[in-house]
PDB file of C-alpha atoms in Angstrom:
ATOM      1  CA  ASP R 121      36.873 -22.754  41.540  1.00 90.00           C
ATOM      2  CA  ILE R 122      36.020 -23.333  45.185  1.00 95.00           C
ATOM      3  CA  GLN R 123      39.157 -24.236  47.139  1.00 97.00           C
ATOM      4  CA  MET R 124      38.981 -27.006  49.713  1.00 98.00           C
ATOM      5  CA  THR R 125      41.541 -27.068  52.518  1.00 98.00           C
ATOM      6  CA  GLN R 126      41.969 -30.082  54.770  1.00 98.00           C
ATOM      7  CA  SER R 127      43.742 -30.177  58.091  1.00 97.00           C
ATOM      8  CA  PRO R 128      45.892 -31.661  59.281  1.00 97.00           C
ATOM      9  CA  SER R 129      47.788 -32.955  56.244  1.00 97.00           C
ATOM     10  CA  SER R 130      48.786 -35.991  58.262  1.00 97.00           C
ATOM     11  CA  LEU R 131      47.812 -37.394  61.599  1.00 96.00           C
ATOM     12  CA  SER R 132      49.291 -40.143  63.731  1.00 97.00           C
ATOM     13  CA  ALA R 133      46.891 -42.084  65.904  1.00 96.00           C
ATOM     14  CA  SER R 134      46.391 -45.437  67.542  1.00 96.00           C
ATOM     15  CA  VAL R 135      43.784 -48.156  67.299  1.00 96.00           C
ATOM     16  CA  GLY R 136      40.837 -47.191  69.480  1.00 96.00           C
ATOM     17  CA  ASP R 137      41.467 -43.445  69.272  1.00 97.00           C
ATOM     18  CA  ARG R 138      38.776 -40.952  68.363  1.00 97.00           C
ATOM     19  CA  VAL R 139      39.964 -38.675  65.559  1.00 97.00           C
ATOM     20  CA  THR R 140      38.508 -35.651  63.838  1.00 98.00           C
ATOM     21  CA  LEU R 141      39.543 -34.440  60.403  1.00 98.00           C
ATOM     22  CA  THR R 142      38.671 -30.975  59.172  1.00 98.00           C
ATOM     23  CA  CYS R 143      37.755 -29.594  55.760  1.00 98.00           C
ATOM     24  CA  ARG R 144      37.200 -25.923  54.989  1.00 98.00           C
ATOM     25  CA  ALA R 145      35.715 -24.434  51.823  1.00 98.00           C
ATOM     26  CA  SER R 146      36.789 -21.080  50.403  1.00 98.00           C
ATOM     27  CA  GLN R 147      33.113 -20.051  50.173  1.00 97.00           C
ATOM     28  CA  THR R 148      29.861 -21.365  51.499  1.00 97.00           C
ATOM     29  CA  ILE R 149      28.816 -24.725  50.054  1.00 96.00           C
ATOM     30  CA  SER R 150      25.753 -25.334  52.225  1.00 96.00           C
ATOM     31  CA  ARG R 151      25.922 -29.030  53.112  1.00 96.00           C
ATOM     32  CA  TYR R 152      27.152 -30.234  49.721  1.00 96.00           C
ATOM     33  CA  LEU R 153      30.237 -31.956  51.011  1.00 97.00           C
ATOM     34  CA  ASN R 154      31.430 -35.511  50.387  1.00 98.00           C
ATOM     35  CA  TRP R 155      34.105 -37.575  52.149  1.00 98.00           C
ATOM     36  CA  TYR R 156      36.143 -40.357  50.553  1.00 98.00           C
ATOM     37  CA  GLN R 157      38.623 -42.873  51.903  1.00 98.00           C
ATOM     38  CA  GLN R 158      41.560 -44.051  49.810  1.00 98.00           C
ATOM     39  CA  LYS R 159      43.913 -46.884  50.666  1.00 97.00           C
ATOM     40  CA  PRO R 160      47.311 -47.211  48.973  1.00 95.00           C
ATOM     41  CA  GLY R 161      47.070 -48.410  45.392  1.00 95.00           C
ATOM     42  CA  LYS R 162      43.269 -48.401  45.461  1.00 97.00           C
ATOM     43  CA  ALA R 163      40.528 -46.167  44.134  1.00 98.00           C
ATOM     44  CA  PRO R 164      38.774 -43.844  46.567  1.00 98.00           C
ATOM     45  CA  SER R 165      35.544 -45.043  48.129  1.00 98.00           C
ATOM     46  CA  LEU R 166      32.639 -42.902  49.270  1.00 98.00           C
ATOM     47  CA  LEU R 167      32.104 -42.605  53.009  1.00 98.00           C
ATOM     48  CA  ILE R 168      29.698 -39.723  53.458  1.00 98.00           C
ATOM     49  CA  HIS R 169      27.653 -37.413  51.234  1.00 97.00           C
ATOM     50  CA  ALA R 170      25.632 -34.314  52.014  1.00 96.00           C
ATOM     51  CA  ALA R 171      27.996 -33.630  54.918  1.00 97.00           C
ATOM     52  CA  SER R 172      26.516 -36.253  57.234  1.00 97.00           C
ATOM     53  CA  THR R 173      24.736 -38.997  55.258  1.00 96.00           C
ATOM     54  CA  LEU R 174      26.571 -42.281  55.705  1.00 97.00           C
ATOM     55  CA  GLN R 175      26.965 -44.236  52.500  1.00 97.00           C
ATOM     56  CA  SER R 176      25.433 -47.704  52.586  1.00 96.00           C
ATOM     57  CA  GLY R 177      27.825 -50.266  54.040  1.00 96.00           C
ATOM     58  CA  VAL R 178      30.060 -47.750  55.796  1.00 98.00           C
ATOM     59  CA  PRO R 179      30.573 -48.511  59.501  1.00 97.00           C
ATOM     60  CA  SER R 180      28.752 -46.300  61.977  1.00 97.00           C
ATOM     61  CA  ARG R 181      32.017 -45.279  63.653  1.00 98.00           C
ATOM     62  CA  PHE R 182      32.318 -42.790  60.789  1.00 98.00           C
ATOM     63  CA  SER R 183      30.316 -39.591  61.075  1.00 98.00           C
ATOM     64  CA  GLY R 184      30.301 -36.220  59.366  1.00 98.00           C
ATOM     65  CA  SER R 185      29.079 -32.812  60.357  1.00 98.00           C
ATOM     66  CA  GLY R 186      29.180 -29.190  59.329  1.00 98.00           C
ATOM     67  CA  SER R 187      27.625 -26.696  56.967  1.00 97.00           C
ATOM     68  CA  GLY R 188      28.584 -23.506  55.226  1.00 97.00           C
ATOM     69  CA  THR R 189      32.357 -23.545  55.059  1.00 98.00           C
ATOM     70  CA  ASP R 190      33.502 -25.810  57.901  1.00 98.00           C
ATOM     71  CA  PHE R 191      33.131 -29.566  58.024  1.00 98.00           C
ATOM     72  CA  THR R 192      34.463 -32.462  60.052  1.00 98.00           C
ATOM     73  CA  LEU R 193      34.829 -36.192  59.646  1.00 98.00           C
ATOM     74  CA  THR R 194      35.020 -38.111  62.910  1.00 98.00           C
ATOM     75  CA  ILE R 195      36.043 -41.705  63.430  1.00 97.00           C
ATOM     76  CA  SER R 196      34.861 -42.688  66.880  1.00 96.00           C
ATOM     77  CA  SER R 197      37.186 -45.626  67.505  1.00 95.00           C
ATOM     78  CA  LEU R 198      39.936 -46.225  64.987  1.00 96.00           C
ATOM     79  CA  GLN R 199      40.242 -49.696  63.565  1.00 96.00           C
ATOM     80  CA  PRO R 200      43.340 -51.053  61.776  1.00 95.00           C
ATOM     81  CA  GLU R 201      41.564 -50.846  58.400  1.00 96.00           C
ATOM     82  CA  ASP R 202      40.881 -47.113  58.864  1.00 97.00           C
ATOM     83  CA  PHE R 203      44.497 -46.091  58.344  1.00 93.00           C
ATOM     84  CA  ALA R 204      44.244 -44.449  54.939  1.00 97.00           C
ATOM     85  CA  THR R 205      44.020 -41.070  53.250  1.00 98.00           C
ATOM     86  CA  TYR R 206      40.783 -39.113  53.471  1.00 98.00           C
ATOM     87  CA  PHE R 207      39.605 -36.556  50.930  1.00 98.00           C
ATOM     88  CA  CYS R 208      36.760 -34.099  51.113  1.00 98.00           C
ATOM     89  CA  GLN R 209      34.989 -32.864  47.975  1.00 98.00           C
ATOM     90  CA  GLN R 210      32.543 -30.029  47.496  1.00 97.00           C
ATOM     91  CA  ALA R 211      29.483 -30.766  45.384  1.00 96.00           C
ATOM     92  CA  TYR R 212      28.002 -27.251  45.484  1.00 95.00           C
ATOM     93  CA  VAL R 213      29.197 -26.373  41.996  1.00 93.00           C
ATOM     94  CA  THR R 214      31.176 -28.001  39.236  1.00 91.00           C
ATOM     95  CA  PRO R 215      34.074 -28.584  39.172  1.00 93.00           C
ATOM     96  CA  GLY R 216      33.603 -30.610  42.306  1.00 95.00           C
ATOM     97  CA  THR R 217      36.966 -29.747  43.792  1.00 97.00           C
ATOM     98  CA  PHE R 218      38.737 -32.024  46.256  1.00 98.00           C
ATOM     99  CA  GLY R 219      40.836 -31.190  49.250  1.00 98.00           C
ATOM    100  CA  GLN R 220      44.489 -32.148  49.346  1.00 98.00           C
ATOM    101  CA  GLY R 221      43.822 -35.045  51.697  1.00 98.00           C
ATOM    102  CA  THR R 222      44.622 -36.077  55.258  1.00 98.00           C
ATOM    103  CA  SER R 223      46.858 -39.101  55.699  1.00 98.00           C
ATOM    104  CA  LEU R 224      45.913 -41.044  58.806  1.00 97.00           C
ATOM    105  CA  GLU R 225      48.888 -43.027  60.031  1.00 94.00           C
ATOM    106  CA  ILE R 226      49.509 -45.469  62.802  1.00 85.00           C
TER     107      ILE R 226
ATOM    108  CA  GLN C 211      26.257 -54.288  41.216  1.00 95.00           C
ATOM    109  CA  ILE C 212      27.896 -51.305  39.585  1.00 97.00           C
ATOM    110  CA  THR C 213      31.292 -51.787  37.976  1.00 98.00           C
ATOM    111  CA  LEU C 214      33.425 -49.442  35.921  1.00 98.00           C
ATOM    112  CA  LYS C 215      36.711 -50.032  34.157  1.00 98.00           C
ATOM    113  CA  GLU C 216      39.041 -47.590  32.467  1.00 98.00           C
ATOM    114  CA  SER C 217      40.983 -48.488  29.352  1.00 98.00           C
ATOM    115  CA  GLY C 218      43.437 -46.696  27.129  1.00 97.00           C
ATOM    116  CA  PRO C 219      47.146 -46.206  26.538  1.00 98.00           C
ATOM    117  CA  THR C 220      49.550 -46.401  29.441  1.00 97.00           C
ATOM    118  CA  LEU C 221      52.135 -44.241  27.691  1.00 98.00           C
ATOM    119  CA  VAL C 222      51.626 -41.178  25.518  1.00 98.00           C
ATOM    120  CA  LYS C 223      54.102 -38.718  24.079  1.00 98.00           C
ATOM    121  CA  PRO C 224      54.020 -34.996  24.767  1.00 97.00           C
ATOM    122  CA  THR C 225      51.619 -33.097  22.475  1.00 97.00           C
ATOM    123  CA  GLN C 226      49.663 -36.262  21.696  1.00 98.00           C
ATOM    124  CA  THR C 227      45.956 -36.710  22.395  1.00 98.00           C
ATOM    125  CA  LEU C 228      44.876 -39.124  25.124  1.00 98.00           C
ATOM    126  CA  THR C 229      41.686 -41.110  24.664  1.00 98.00           C
ATOM    127  CA  LEU C 230      40.332 -43.019  27.650  1.00 98.00           C
ATOM    128  CA  THR C 231      37.271 -45.236  27.673  1.00 98.00           C
ATOM    129  CA  CYS C 232      35.167 -46.053  30.707  1.00 98.00           C
ATOM    130  CA  THR C 233      33.129 -49.231  30.250  1.00 98.00           C
ATOM    131  CA  PHE C 234      30.489 -49.761  32.879  1.00 98.00           C
ATOM    132  CA  SER C 235      27.775 -52.166  33.935  1.00 97.00           C
ATOM    133  CA  GLY C 236      25.044 -52.268  36.531  1.00 97.00           C
ATOM    134  CA  PHE C 237      23.424 -48.965  35.590  1.00 96.00           C
ATOM    135  CA  SER C 238      22.171 -47.030  32.604  1.00 95.00           C
ATOM    136  CA  LEU C 239      23.200 -43.555  31.527  1.00 95.00           C
ATOM    137  CA  ASN C 240      19.617 -43.092  30.372  1.00 93.00           C
ATOM    138  CA  THR C 241      18.422 -43.009  33.990  1.00 93.00           C
ATOM    139  CA  GLY C 242      17.635 -39.643  35.494  1.00 93.00           C
ATOM    140  CA  GLY C 243      20.168 -38.414  38.039  1.00 93.00           C
ATOM    141  CA  VAL C 244      22.964 -40.635  36.786  1.00 96.00           C
ATOM    142  CA  GLY C 245      26.297 -39.427  35.499  1.00 97.00           C
ATOM    143  CA  VAL C 246      29.836 -40.599  34.873  1.00 98.00           C
ATOM    144  CA  GLY C 247      32.805 -38.507  35.838  1.00 98.00           C
ATOM    145  CA  TRP C 248      36.550 -38.530  35.332  1.00 98.00           C
ATOM    146  CA  ILE C 249      38.995 -37.767  38.118  1.00 98.00           C
ATOM    147  CA  ARG C 250      42.765 -38.011  38.045  1.00 98.00           C
ATOM    148  CA  GLN C 251      45.498 -38.309  40.640  1.00 98.00           C
ATOM    149  CA  PRO C 252      49.184 -37.617  39.980  1.00 98.00           C
ATOM    150  CA  PRO C 253      51.477 -40.005  41.872  1.00 96.00           C
ATOM    151  CA  GLY C 254      51.433 -39.160  45.564  1.00 95.00           C
ATOM    152  CA  LYS C 255      49.136 -36.178  45.074  1.00 96.00           C
ATOM    153  CA  ALA C 256      45.522 -35.173  45.496  1.00 97.00           C
ATOM    154  CA  LEU C 257      42.489 -35.987  43.403  1.00 98.00           C
ATOM    155  CA  GLU C 258      41.581 -33.610  40.588  1.00 98.00           C
ATOM    156  CA  TRP C 259      38.041 -33.421  39.159  1.00 97.00           C
ATOM    157  CA  LEU C 260      38.171 -33.355  35.349  1.00 98.00           C
ATOM    158  CA  ALA C 261      34.770 -33.780  33.733  1.00 98.00           C
ATOM    159  CA  LEU C 262      31.260 -35.114  34.254  1.00 97.00           C
ATOM    160  CA  ILE C 263      28.540 -36.152  31.816  1.00 97.00           C
ATOM    161  CA  PHE C 264      24.930 -36.535  32.871  1.00 96.00           C
ATOM    162  CA  TRP C 265      22.066 -38.750  31.734  1.00 95.00           C
ATOM    163  CA  ASP C 266      20.626 -35.841  29.723  1.00 94.00           C
ATOM    164  CA  ASP C 267      23.965 -35.250  27.944  1.00 95.00           C
ATOM    165  CA  ASP C 268      24.747 -32.164  30.023  1.00 95.00           C
ATOM    166  CA  LYS C 269      28.533 -31.919  30.209  1.00 97.00           C
ATOM    167  CA  ARG C 270      30.692 -30.153  32.783  1.00 96.00           C
ATOM    168  CA  TYR C 271      34.431 -29.548  32.640  1.00 97.00           C
ATOM    169  CA  SER C 272      37.165 -28.297  34.888  1.00 96.00           C
ATOM    170  CA  PRO C 273      37.625 -24.656  33.785  1.00 96.00           C
ATOM    171  CA  SER C 274      41.408 -24.965  33.875  1.00 95.00           C
ATOM    172  CA  LEU C 275      41.345 -27.907  31.449  1.00 97.00           C
ATOM    173  CA  LYS C 276      38.187 -27.193  29.500  1.00 96.00           C
ATOM    174  CA  SER C 277      39.965 -26.262  26.286  1.00 97.00           C
ATOM    175  CA  ARG C 278      41.692 -29.658  26.238  1.00 98.00           C
ATOM    176  CA  LEU C 279      38.891 -31.994  27.353  1.00 98.00           C
ATOM    177  CA  THR C 280      35.965 -33.625  25.619  1.00 98.00           C
ATOM    178  CA  ILE C 281      33.601 -36.085  27.290  1.00 98.00           C
ATOM    179  CA  THR C 282      31.055 -38.148  25.376  1.00 98.00           C
ATOM    180  CA  LYS C 283      28.774 -41.072  26.087  1.00 97.00           C
ATOM    181  CA  ASP C 284      27.570 -44.078  24.130  1.00 96.00           C
ATOM    182  CA  THR C 285      24.594 -45.411  26.046  1.00 94.00           C
ATOM    183  CA  ALA C 286      24.184 -48.403  23.744  1.00 93.00           C
ATOM    184  CA  LYS C 287      27.713 -49.557  24.490  1.00 96.00           C
ATOM    185  CA  ASN C 288      27.637 -48.460  28.156  1.00 97.00           C
ATOM    186  CA  GLN C 289      30.739 -46.392  27.618  1.00 98.00           C
ATOM    187  CA  VAL C 290      31.977 -42.901  28.372  1.00 98.00           C
ATOM    188  CA  VAL C 291      34.986 -41.533  26.535  1.00 98.00           C
ATOM    189  CA  LEU C 292      37.320 -38.760  27.678  1.00 98.00           C
ATOM    190  CA  THR C 293      39.776 -37.144  25.311  1.00 98.00           C
ATOM    191  CA  MET C 294      42.523 -34.814  26.443  1.00 98.00           C
ATOM    192  CA  THR C 295      44.581 -32.986  23.860  1.00 98.00           C
ATOM    193  CA  ASN C 296      48.148 -31.678  23.951  1.00 98.00           C
ATOM    194  CA  MET C 297      49.359 -34.008  26.687  1.00 98.00           C
ATOM    195  CA  ASP C 298      52.276 -32.898  28.856  1.00 98.00           C
ATOM    196  CA  PRO C 299      54.422 -34.722  31.412  1.00 98.00           C
ATOM    197  CA  VAL C 300      52.501 -32.921  34.182  1.00 98.00           C
ATOM    198  CA  ASP C 301      49.421 -34.864  33.033  1.00 98.00           C
ATOM    199  CA  THR C 302      51.024 -38.090  34.238  1.00 98.00           C
ATOM    200  CA  ALA C 303      48.482 -39.526  36.645  1.00 98.00           C
ATOM    201  CA  THR C 304      46.104 -42.334  37.460  1.00 98.00           C
ATOM    202  CA  TYR C 305      42.835 -41.577  35.699  1.00 98.00           C
ATOM    203  CA  TYR C 306      39.618 -42.813  37.305  1.00 98.00           C
ATOM    204  CA  CYS C 307      36.090 -42.917  36.032  1.00 98.00           C
ATOM    205  CA  ALA C 308      33.270 -42.986  38.551  1.00 98.00           C
ATOM    206  CA  HIS C 309      29.504 -43.348  38.735  1.00 98.00           C
ATOM    207  CA  SER C 310      27.817 -40.175  39.886  1.00 97.00           C
ATOM    208  CA  LEU C 311      24.411 -39.720  41.415  1.00 93.00           C
ATOM    209  CA  TYR C 312      22.602 -36.393  41.536  1.00 90.00           C
ATOM    210  CA  THR C 313      20.043 -35.789  44.254  1.00 85.00           C
ATOM    211  CA  THR C 314      18.550 -32.539  45.456  1.00 84.00           C
ATOM    212  CA  SER C 315      19.886 -33.134  48.960  1.00 83.00           C
ATOM    213  CA  SER C 316      23.426 -34.135  47.990  1.00 83.00           C
ATOM    214  CA  LYS C 317      23.905 -32.846  44.449  1.00 89.00           C
ATOM    215  CA  ASN C 318      26.638 -34.991  42.904  1.00 90.00           C
ATOM    216  CA  TYR C 319      28.686 -37.659  44.587  1.00 95.00           C
ATOM    217  CA  PHE C 320      30.833 -40.477  43.222  1.00 97.00           C
ATOM    218  CA  ASP C 321      29.590 -43.687  44.799  1.00 96.00           C
ATOM    219  CA  SER C 322      31.380 -46.255  42.624  1.00 98.00           C
ATOM    220  CA  TRP C 323      34.818 -45.967  41.084  1.00 98.00           C
ATOM    221  CA  GLY C 324      36.835 -47.839  38.515  1.00 98.00           C
ATOM    222  CA  GLN C 325      40.213 -49.258  39.475  1.00 98.00           C
ATOM    223  CA  GLY C 326      42.017 -46.470  37.642  1.00 98.00           C
ATOM    224  CA  THR C 327      44.564 -46.514  34.864  1.00 98.00           C
ATOM    225  CA  LEU C 328      48.038 -44.996  35.112  1.00 98.00           C
ATOM    226  CA  VAL C 329      48.918 -42.822  32.145  1.00 98.00           C
ATOM    227  CA  THR C 330      52.514 -41.707  31.776  1.00 98.00           C
ATOM    228  CA  VAL C 331      53.419 -38.825  29.489  1.00 98.00           C
ATOM    229  CA  SER C 332      56.982 -39.096  28.256  1.00 97.00           C
ATOM    230  CA  SER C 333      58.926 -38.904  25.070  1.00 96.00           C
TER     231      SER C 333
END
């Protein structure tokens, strides 16, 4: 399986901050990388697919970049509703392994 | 509007077989590029990809769990069923089903999820 490693595991930030979360794959996955947001007690929701394609309805303050093995998710100006856990997932091969998550805290 | 809902037992005993059903609406599993996957999440832990079935009945499994998993679809009933044999307390988790789309630019991504169902394995 391809291993996905996210950093940091947790991050404290404030409303209005710009934050960048990182995801690294154990081998090249081209741009087949998805990002999900999960709030406590809720199912994950898709933010970005193909490394940088914003899912319909997702605010433009979210952006993704990267290719190969290194990827980032950037939130340009944190809003109160953005405090959640973020997971990356590789879609290069099955199983589509997930990272361990980054918890974004106030 | 796509909706999915998981159903099945909330408590199973060790060594028993778990059967979960995903009932969906708003899409057809006869449509090219469409799939339904199962993902689980132990309490306080990360997501784990389990299995995925495609519109053409292609099936993919997590290698580490492949011997214990079976995924099937019933397109007439709009259901996907996951069975997991020989359940163990470490299998305690919230189990999600999700709608998957396959495109050449993105491959697979889960764009709609069920609410999840917590399954506890305990004697």
